[in-house]
PDB file of C-alpha atoms in Angstrom:
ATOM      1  CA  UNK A   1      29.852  -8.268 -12.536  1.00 93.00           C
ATOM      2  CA  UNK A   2      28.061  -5.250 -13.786  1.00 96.00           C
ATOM      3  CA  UNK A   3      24.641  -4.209 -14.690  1.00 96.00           C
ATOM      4  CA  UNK A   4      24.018  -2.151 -17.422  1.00 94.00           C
ATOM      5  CA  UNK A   5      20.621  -0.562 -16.754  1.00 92.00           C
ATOM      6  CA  UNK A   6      17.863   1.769 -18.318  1.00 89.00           C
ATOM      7  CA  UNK A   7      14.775   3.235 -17.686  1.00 86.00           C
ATOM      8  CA  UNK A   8      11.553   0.784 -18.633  1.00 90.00           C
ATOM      9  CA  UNK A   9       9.835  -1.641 -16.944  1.00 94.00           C
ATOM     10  CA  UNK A  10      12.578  -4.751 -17.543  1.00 94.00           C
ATOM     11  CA  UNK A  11      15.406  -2.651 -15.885  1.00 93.00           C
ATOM     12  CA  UNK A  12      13.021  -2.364 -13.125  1.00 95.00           C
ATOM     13  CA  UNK A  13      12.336  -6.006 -12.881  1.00 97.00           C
ATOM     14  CA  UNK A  14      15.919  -6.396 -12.229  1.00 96.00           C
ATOM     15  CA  UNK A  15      16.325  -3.819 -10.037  1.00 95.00           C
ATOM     16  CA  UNK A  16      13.525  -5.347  -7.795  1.00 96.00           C
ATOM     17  CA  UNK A  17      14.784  -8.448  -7.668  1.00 97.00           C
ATOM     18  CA  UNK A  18      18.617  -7.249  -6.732  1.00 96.00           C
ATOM     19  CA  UNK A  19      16.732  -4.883  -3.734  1.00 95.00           C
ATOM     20  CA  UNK A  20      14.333  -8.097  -2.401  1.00 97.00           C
ATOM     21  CA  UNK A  21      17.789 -10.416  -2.146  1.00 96.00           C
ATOM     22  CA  UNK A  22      19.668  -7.645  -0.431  1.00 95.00           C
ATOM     23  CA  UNK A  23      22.454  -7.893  -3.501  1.00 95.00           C
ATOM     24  CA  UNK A  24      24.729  -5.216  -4.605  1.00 94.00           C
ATOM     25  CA  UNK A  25      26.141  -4.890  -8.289  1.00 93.00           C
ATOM     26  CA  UNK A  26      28.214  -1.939  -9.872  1.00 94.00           C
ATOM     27  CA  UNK A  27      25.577  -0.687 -12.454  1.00 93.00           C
ATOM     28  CA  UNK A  28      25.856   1.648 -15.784  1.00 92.00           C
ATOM     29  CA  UNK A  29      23.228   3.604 -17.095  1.00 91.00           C
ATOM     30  CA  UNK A  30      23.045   3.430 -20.534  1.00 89.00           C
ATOM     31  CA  UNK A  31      19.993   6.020 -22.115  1.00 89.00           C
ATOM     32  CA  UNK A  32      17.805   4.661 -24.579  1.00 83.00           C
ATOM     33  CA  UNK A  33      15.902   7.017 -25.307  1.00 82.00           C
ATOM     34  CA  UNK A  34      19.257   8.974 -26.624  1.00 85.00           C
ATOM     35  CA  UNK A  35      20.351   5.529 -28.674  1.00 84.00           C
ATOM     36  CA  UNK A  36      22.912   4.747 -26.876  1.00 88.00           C
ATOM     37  CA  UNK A  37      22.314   0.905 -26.481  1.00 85.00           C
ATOM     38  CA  UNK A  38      21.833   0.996 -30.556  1.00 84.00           C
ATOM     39  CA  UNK A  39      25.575   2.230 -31.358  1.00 89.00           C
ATOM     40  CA  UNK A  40      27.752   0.384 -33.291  1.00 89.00           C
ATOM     41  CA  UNK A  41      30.142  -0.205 -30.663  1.00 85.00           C
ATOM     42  CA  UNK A  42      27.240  -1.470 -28.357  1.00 84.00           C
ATOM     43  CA  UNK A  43      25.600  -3.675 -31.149  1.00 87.00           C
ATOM     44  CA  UNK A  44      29.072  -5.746 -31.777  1.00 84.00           C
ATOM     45  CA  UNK A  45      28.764  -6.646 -27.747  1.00 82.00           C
ATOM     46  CA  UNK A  46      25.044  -7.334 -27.632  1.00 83.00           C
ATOM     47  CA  UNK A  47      23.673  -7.475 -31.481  1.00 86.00           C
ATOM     48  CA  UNK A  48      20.188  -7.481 -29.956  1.00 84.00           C
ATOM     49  CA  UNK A  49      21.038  -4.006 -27.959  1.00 83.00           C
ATOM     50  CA  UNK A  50      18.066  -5.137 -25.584  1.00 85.00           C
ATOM     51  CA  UNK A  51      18.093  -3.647 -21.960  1.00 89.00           C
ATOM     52  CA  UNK A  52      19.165  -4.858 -19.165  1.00 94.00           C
ATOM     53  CA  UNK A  53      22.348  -6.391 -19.379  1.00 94.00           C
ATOM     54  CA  UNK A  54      24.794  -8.262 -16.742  1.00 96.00           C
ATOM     55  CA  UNK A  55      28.326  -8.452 -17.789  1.00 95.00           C
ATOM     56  CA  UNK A  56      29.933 -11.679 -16.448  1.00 95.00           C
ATOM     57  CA  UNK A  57      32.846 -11.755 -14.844  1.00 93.00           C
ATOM     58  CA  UNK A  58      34.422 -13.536 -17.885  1.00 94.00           C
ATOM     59  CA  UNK A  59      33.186 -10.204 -19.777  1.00 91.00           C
ATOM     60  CA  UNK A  60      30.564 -11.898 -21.720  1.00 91.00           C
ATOM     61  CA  UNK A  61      27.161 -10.495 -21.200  1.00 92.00           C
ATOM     62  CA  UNK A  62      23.483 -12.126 -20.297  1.00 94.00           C
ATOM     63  CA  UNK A  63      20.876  -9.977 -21.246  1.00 91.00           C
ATOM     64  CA  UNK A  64      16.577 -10.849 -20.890  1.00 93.00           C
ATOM     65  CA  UNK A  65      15.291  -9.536 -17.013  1.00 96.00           C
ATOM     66  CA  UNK A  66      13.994 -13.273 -15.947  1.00 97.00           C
ATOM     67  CA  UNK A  67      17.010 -15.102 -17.425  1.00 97.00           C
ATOM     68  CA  UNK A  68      19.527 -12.618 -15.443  1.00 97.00           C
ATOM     69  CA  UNK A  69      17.116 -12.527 -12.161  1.00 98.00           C
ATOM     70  CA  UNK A  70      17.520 -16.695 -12.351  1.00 97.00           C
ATOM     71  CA  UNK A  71      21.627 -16.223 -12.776  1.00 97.00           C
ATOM     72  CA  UNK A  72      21.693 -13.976  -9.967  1.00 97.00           C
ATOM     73  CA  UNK A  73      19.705 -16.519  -7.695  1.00 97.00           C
ATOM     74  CA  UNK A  74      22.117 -19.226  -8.779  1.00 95.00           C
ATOM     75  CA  UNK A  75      24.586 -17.272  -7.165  1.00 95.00           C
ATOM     76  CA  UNK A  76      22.824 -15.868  -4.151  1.00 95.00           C
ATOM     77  CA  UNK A  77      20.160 -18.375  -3.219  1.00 92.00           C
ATOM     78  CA  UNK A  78      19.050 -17.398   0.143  1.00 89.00           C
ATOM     79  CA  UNK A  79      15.372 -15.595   0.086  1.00 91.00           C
ATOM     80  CA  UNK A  80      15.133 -17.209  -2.720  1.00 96.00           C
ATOM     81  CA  UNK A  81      12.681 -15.752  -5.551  1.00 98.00           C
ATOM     82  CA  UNK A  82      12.184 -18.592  -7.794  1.00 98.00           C
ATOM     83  CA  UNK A  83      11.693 -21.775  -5.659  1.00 95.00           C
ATOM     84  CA  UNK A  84      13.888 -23.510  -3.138  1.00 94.00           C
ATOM     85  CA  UNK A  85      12.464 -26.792  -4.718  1.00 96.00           C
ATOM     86  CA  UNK A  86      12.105 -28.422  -8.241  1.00 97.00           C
ATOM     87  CA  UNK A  87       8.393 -27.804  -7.332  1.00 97.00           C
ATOM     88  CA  UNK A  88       8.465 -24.138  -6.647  1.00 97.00           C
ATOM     89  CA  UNK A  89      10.408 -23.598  -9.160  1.00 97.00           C
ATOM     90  CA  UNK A  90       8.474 -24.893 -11.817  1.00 98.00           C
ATOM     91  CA  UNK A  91       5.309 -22.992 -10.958  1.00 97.00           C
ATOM     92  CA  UNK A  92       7.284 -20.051 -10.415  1.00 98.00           C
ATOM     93  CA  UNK A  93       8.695 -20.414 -14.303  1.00 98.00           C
ATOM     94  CA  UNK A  94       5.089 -21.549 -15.392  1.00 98.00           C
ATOM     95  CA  UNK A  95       3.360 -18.020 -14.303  1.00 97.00           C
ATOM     96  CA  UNK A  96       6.289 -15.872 -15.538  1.00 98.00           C
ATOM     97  CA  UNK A  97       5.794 -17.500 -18.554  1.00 97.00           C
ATOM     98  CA  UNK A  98       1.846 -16.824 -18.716  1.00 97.00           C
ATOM     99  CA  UNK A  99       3.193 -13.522 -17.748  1.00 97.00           C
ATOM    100  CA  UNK A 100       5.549 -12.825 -20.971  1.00 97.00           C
ATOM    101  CA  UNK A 101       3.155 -14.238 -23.268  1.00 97.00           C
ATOM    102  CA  UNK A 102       0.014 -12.836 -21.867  1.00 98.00           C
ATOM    103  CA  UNK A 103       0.845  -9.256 -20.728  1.00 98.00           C
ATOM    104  CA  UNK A 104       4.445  -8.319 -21.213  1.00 97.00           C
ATOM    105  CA  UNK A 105       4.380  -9.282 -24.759  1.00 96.00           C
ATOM    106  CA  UNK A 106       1.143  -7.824 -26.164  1.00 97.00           C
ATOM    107  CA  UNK A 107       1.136  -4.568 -24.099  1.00 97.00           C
ATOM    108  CA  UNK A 108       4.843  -4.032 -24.824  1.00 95.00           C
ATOM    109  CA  UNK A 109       3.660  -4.243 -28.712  1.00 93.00           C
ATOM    110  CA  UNK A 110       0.479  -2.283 -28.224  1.00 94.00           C
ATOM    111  CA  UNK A 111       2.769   0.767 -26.759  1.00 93.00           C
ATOM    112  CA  UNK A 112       5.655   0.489 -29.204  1.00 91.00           C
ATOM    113  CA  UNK A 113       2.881   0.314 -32.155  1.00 93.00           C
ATOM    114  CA  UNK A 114       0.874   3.357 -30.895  1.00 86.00           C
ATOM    115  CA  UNK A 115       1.989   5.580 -27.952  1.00 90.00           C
ATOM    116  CA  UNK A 116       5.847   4.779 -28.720  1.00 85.00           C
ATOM    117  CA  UNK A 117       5.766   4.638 -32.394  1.00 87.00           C
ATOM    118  CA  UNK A 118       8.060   7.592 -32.956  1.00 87.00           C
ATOM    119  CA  UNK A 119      10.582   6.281 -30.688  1.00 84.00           C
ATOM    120  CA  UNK A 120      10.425   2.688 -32.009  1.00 85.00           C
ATOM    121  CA  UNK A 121       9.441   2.545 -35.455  1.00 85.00           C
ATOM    122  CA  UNK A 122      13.419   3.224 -36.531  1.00 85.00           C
ATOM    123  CA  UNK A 123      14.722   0.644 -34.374  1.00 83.00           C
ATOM    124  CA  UNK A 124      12.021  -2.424 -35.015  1.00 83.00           C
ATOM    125  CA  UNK A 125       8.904  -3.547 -36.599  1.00 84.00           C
ATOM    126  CA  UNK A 126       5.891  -1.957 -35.343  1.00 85.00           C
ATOM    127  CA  UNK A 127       2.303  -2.113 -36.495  1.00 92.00           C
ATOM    128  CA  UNK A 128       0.359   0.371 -35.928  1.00 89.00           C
ATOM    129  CA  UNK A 129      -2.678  -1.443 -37.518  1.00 94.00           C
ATOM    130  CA  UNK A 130      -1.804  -3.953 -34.594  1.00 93.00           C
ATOM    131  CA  UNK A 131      -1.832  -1.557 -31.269  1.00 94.00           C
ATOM    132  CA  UNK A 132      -5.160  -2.066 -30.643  1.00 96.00           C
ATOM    133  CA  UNK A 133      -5.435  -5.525 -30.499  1.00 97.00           C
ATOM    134  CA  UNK A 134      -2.025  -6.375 -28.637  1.00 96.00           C
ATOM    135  CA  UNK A 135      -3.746  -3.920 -26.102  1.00 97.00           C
ATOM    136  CA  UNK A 136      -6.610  -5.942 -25.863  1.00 98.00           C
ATOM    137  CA  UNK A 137      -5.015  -8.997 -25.564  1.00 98.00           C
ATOM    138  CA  UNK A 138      -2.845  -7.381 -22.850  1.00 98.00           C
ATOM    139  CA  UNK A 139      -5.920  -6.412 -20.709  1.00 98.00           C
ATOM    140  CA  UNK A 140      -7.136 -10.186 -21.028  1.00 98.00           C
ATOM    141  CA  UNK A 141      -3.819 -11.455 -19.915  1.00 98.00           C
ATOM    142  CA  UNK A 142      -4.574  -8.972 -16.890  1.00 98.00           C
ATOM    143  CA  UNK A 143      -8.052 -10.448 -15.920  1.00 98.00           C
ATOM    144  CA  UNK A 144      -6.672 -13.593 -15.921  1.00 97.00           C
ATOM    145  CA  UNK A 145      -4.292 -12.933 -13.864  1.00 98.00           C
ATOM    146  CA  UNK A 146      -6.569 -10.980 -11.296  1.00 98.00           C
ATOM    147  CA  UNK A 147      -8.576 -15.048 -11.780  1.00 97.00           C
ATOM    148  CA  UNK A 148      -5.572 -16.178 -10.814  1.00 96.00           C
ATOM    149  CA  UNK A 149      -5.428 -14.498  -7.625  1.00 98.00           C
ATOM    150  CA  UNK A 150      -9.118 -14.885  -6.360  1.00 97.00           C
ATOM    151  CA  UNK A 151      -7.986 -17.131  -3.669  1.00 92.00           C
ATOM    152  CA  UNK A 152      -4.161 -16.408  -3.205  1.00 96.00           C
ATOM    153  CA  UNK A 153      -1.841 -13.820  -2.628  1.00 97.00           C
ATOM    154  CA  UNK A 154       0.791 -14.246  -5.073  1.00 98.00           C
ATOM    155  CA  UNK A 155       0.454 -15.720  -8.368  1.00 98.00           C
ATOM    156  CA  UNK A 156       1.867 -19.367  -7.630  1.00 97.00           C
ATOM    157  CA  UNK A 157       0.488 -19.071  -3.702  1.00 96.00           C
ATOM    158  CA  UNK A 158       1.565 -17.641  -0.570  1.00 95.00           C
ATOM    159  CA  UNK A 159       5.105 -17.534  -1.312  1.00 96.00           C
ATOM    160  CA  UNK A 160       6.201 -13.477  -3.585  1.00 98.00           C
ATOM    161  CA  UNK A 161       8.156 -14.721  -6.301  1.00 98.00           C
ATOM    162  CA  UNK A 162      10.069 -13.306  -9.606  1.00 98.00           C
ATOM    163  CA  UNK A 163       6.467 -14.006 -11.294  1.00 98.00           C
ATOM    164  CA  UNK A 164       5.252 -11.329  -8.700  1.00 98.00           C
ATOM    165  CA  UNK A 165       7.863  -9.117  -9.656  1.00 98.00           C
ATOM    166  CA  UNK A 166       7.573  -8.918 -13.379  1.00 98.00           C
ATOM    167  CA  UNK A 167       4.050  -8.371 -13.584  1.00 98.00           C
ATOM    168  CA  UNK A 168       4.221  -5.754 -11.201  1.00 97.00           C
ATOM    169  CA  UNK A 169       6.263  -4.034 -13.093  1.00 96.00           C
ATOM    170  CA  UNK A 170       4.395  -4.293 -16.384  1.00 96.00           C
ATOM    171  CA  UNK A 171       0.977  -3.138 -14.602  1.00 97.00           C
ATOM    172  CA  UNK A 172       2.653  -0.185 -13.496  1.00 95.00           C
ATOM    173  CA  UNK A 173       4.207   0.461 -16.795  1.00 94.00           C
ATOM    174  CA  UNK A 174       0.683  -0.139 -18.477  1.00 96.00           C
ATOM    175  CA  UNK A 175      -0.788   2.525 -16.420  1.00 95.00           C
ATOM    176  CA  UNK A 176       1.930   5.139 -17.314  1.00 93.00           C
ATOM    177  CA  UNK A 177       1.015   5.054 -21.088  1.00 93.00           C
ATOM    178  CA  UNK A 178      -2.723   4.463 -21.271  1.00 93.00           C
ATOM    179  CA  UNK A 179      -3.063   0.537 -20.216  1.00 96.00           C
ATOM    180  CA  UNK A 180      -4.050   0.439 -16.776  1.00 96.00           C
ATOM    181  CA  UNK A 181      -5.820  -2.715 -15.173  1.00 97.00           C
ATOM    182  CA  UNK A 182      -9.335  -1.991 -14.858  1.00 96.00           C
ATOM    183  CA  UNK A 183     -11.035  -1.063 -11.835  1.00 95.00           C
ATOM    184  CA  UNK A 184     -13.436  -4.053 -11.755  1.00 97.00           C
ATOM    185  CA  UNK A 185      -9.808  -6.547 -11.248  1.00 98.00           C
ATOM    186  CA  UNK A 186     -10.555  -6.050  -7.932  1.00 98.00           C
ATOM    187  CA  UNK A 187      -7.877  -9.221  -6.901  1.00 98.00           C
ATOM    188  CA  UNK A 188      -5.201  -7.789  -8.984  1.00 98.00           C
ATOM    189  CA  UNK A 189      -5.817  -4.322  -7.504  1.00 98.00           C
ATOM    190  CA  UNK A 190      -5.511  -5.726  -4.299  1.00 98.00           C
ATOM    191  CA  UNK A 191      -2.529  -7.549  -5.102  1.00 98.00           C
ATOM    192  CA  UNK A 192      -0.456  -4.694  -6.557  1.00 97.00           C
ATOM    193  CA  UNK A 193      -0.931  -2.588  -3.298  1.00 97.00           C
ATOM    194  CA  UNK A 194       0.595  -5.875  -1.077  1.00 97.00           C
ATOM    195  CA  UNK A 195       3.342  -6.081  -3.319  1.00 97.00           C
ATOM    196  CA  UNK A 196       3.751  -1.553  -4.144  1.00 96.00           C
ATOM    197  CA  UNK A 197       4.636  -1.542  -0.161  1.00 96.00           C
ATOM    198  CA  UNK A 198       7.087  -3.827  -0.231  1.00 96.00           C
ATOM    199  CA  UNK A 199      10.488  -1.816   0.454  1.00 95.00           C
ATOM    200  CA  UNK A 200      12.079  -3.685  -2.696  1.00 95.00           C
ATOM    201  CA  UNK A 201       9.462  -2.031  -5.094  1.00 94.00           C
ATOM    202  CA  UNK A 202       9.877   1.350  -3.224  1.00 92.00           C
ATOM    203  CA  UNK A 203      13.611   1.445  -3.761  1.00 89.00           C
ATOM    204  CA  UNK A 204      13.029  -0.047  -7.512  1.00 87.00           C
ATOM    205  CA  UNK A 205      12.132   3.535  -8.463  1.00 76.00           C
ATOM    206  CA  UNK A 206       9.582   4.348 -11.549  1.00 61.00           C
ATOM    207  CA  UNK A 207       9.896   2.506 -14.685  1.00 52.00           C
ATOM    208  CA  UNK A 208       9.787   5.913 -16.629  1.00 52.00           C
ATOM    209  CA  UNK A 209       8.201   5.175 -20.093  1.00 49.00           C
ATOM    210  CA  UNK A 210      10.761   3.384 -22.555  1.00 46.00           C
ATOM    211  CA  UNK A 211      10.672   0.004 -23.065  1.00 49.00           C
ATOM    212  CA  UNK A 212      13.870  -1.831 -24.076  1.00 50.00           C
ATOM    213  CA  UNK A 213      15.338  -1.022 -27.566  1.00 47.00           C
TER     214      UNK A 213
END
């Protein structure tokens, strides 16, 4: 297998994930920011071009950061960072999905519309007239979550999952260009230092500021 891998906050997620299960992968670096993952040559192997991307074994490739986090745990499941039961993993799935919907999603449309127009506005459809209000809807996603961990440590309970991971990453990337959580989330604050010293989000490096296309 091989990960192809860019700067941005869903690289990262993956990058997290492979350093909390101890896993090594041969990885490419494919820039973004340069177009390289919206070539022709690219676009006939992944029509999407979205980044990251594991190429099987079989050569066919697997791209979304959750989907390829849940392949690799198929694979490797000890530590495991979705659930060792049907139970655990369903509320693990249930707050990544709040997650997407909630933060990931809005915040990655407020940037792309505003902040990261002229890198974006070639590639997909922004709306500018939009930014605003994906960034609101972003920073509500955020003070739910910090509800969400008023009595907990991790978003589905005492156990870090992939949940943990992926908003991590997108509440560092929000702070990078102009989103950060506000001070008064005082759980989710609290939350992001438990998880920032973990060695996995150490050697996960910084998301730098592009985000996937």
């Amino acid at each position: 297998m091989k990960l192809y891998q860019s700067v941005g906050p869903n690289p990262r997620v993956v990058l997290f994930f492979l350093a909390e299960k101890g896993i090594e992968i041969d990885r490419e670096f494919i820039d973004i920011r340069a177009g390289d993952n919206r070539t022709p040559a690219w676009l006939a192997r992944n029509p999407r071009g979205s980044m990251p991307v594991l190429e099987l074994d079989d050569g066919s490739l697997l791209s979304e950061s959750t989907a390829i986090c849940e392949y690799l745990e198929e694979h490797h499941p000890g530590r495991p960072l979705v659930g060792a039961t049907a139970e655990a993993r369903a509320a693990t799935r249930s707050a990544i999905r709040y997650i997407d919907y909630s933060v990931v999603c809005p915040m990655a449309n407020g940037f792309r519309s505003a902040e990261g127009l002229p890198m974006f506005q070639d590639r997909m459809l922004c709306v500018p007239a939009a930014a605003a209000g994906n960034k609101a809807y972003a920073q509500e996603g955020l003070a739910r979550a910090d509800r969400m961990l008023a009595e907990q440590d991790y978003l589905t309970g005492d156990a870090f999952t992939l949940a943990d991971i992926l908003l991590f990453c997108w509440t560092e990337f929000g702070a990078m260009v102009g989103q950060p959580a506000p001070d008064s989330l005082t759980n989710l604050a609290s939350w992001r230092a438990r998880v920032a010293a973990r060695p996995a989000a150490i050697a996960s490096g910084n998301p730098e500021i592009a985000v996937n296309a």
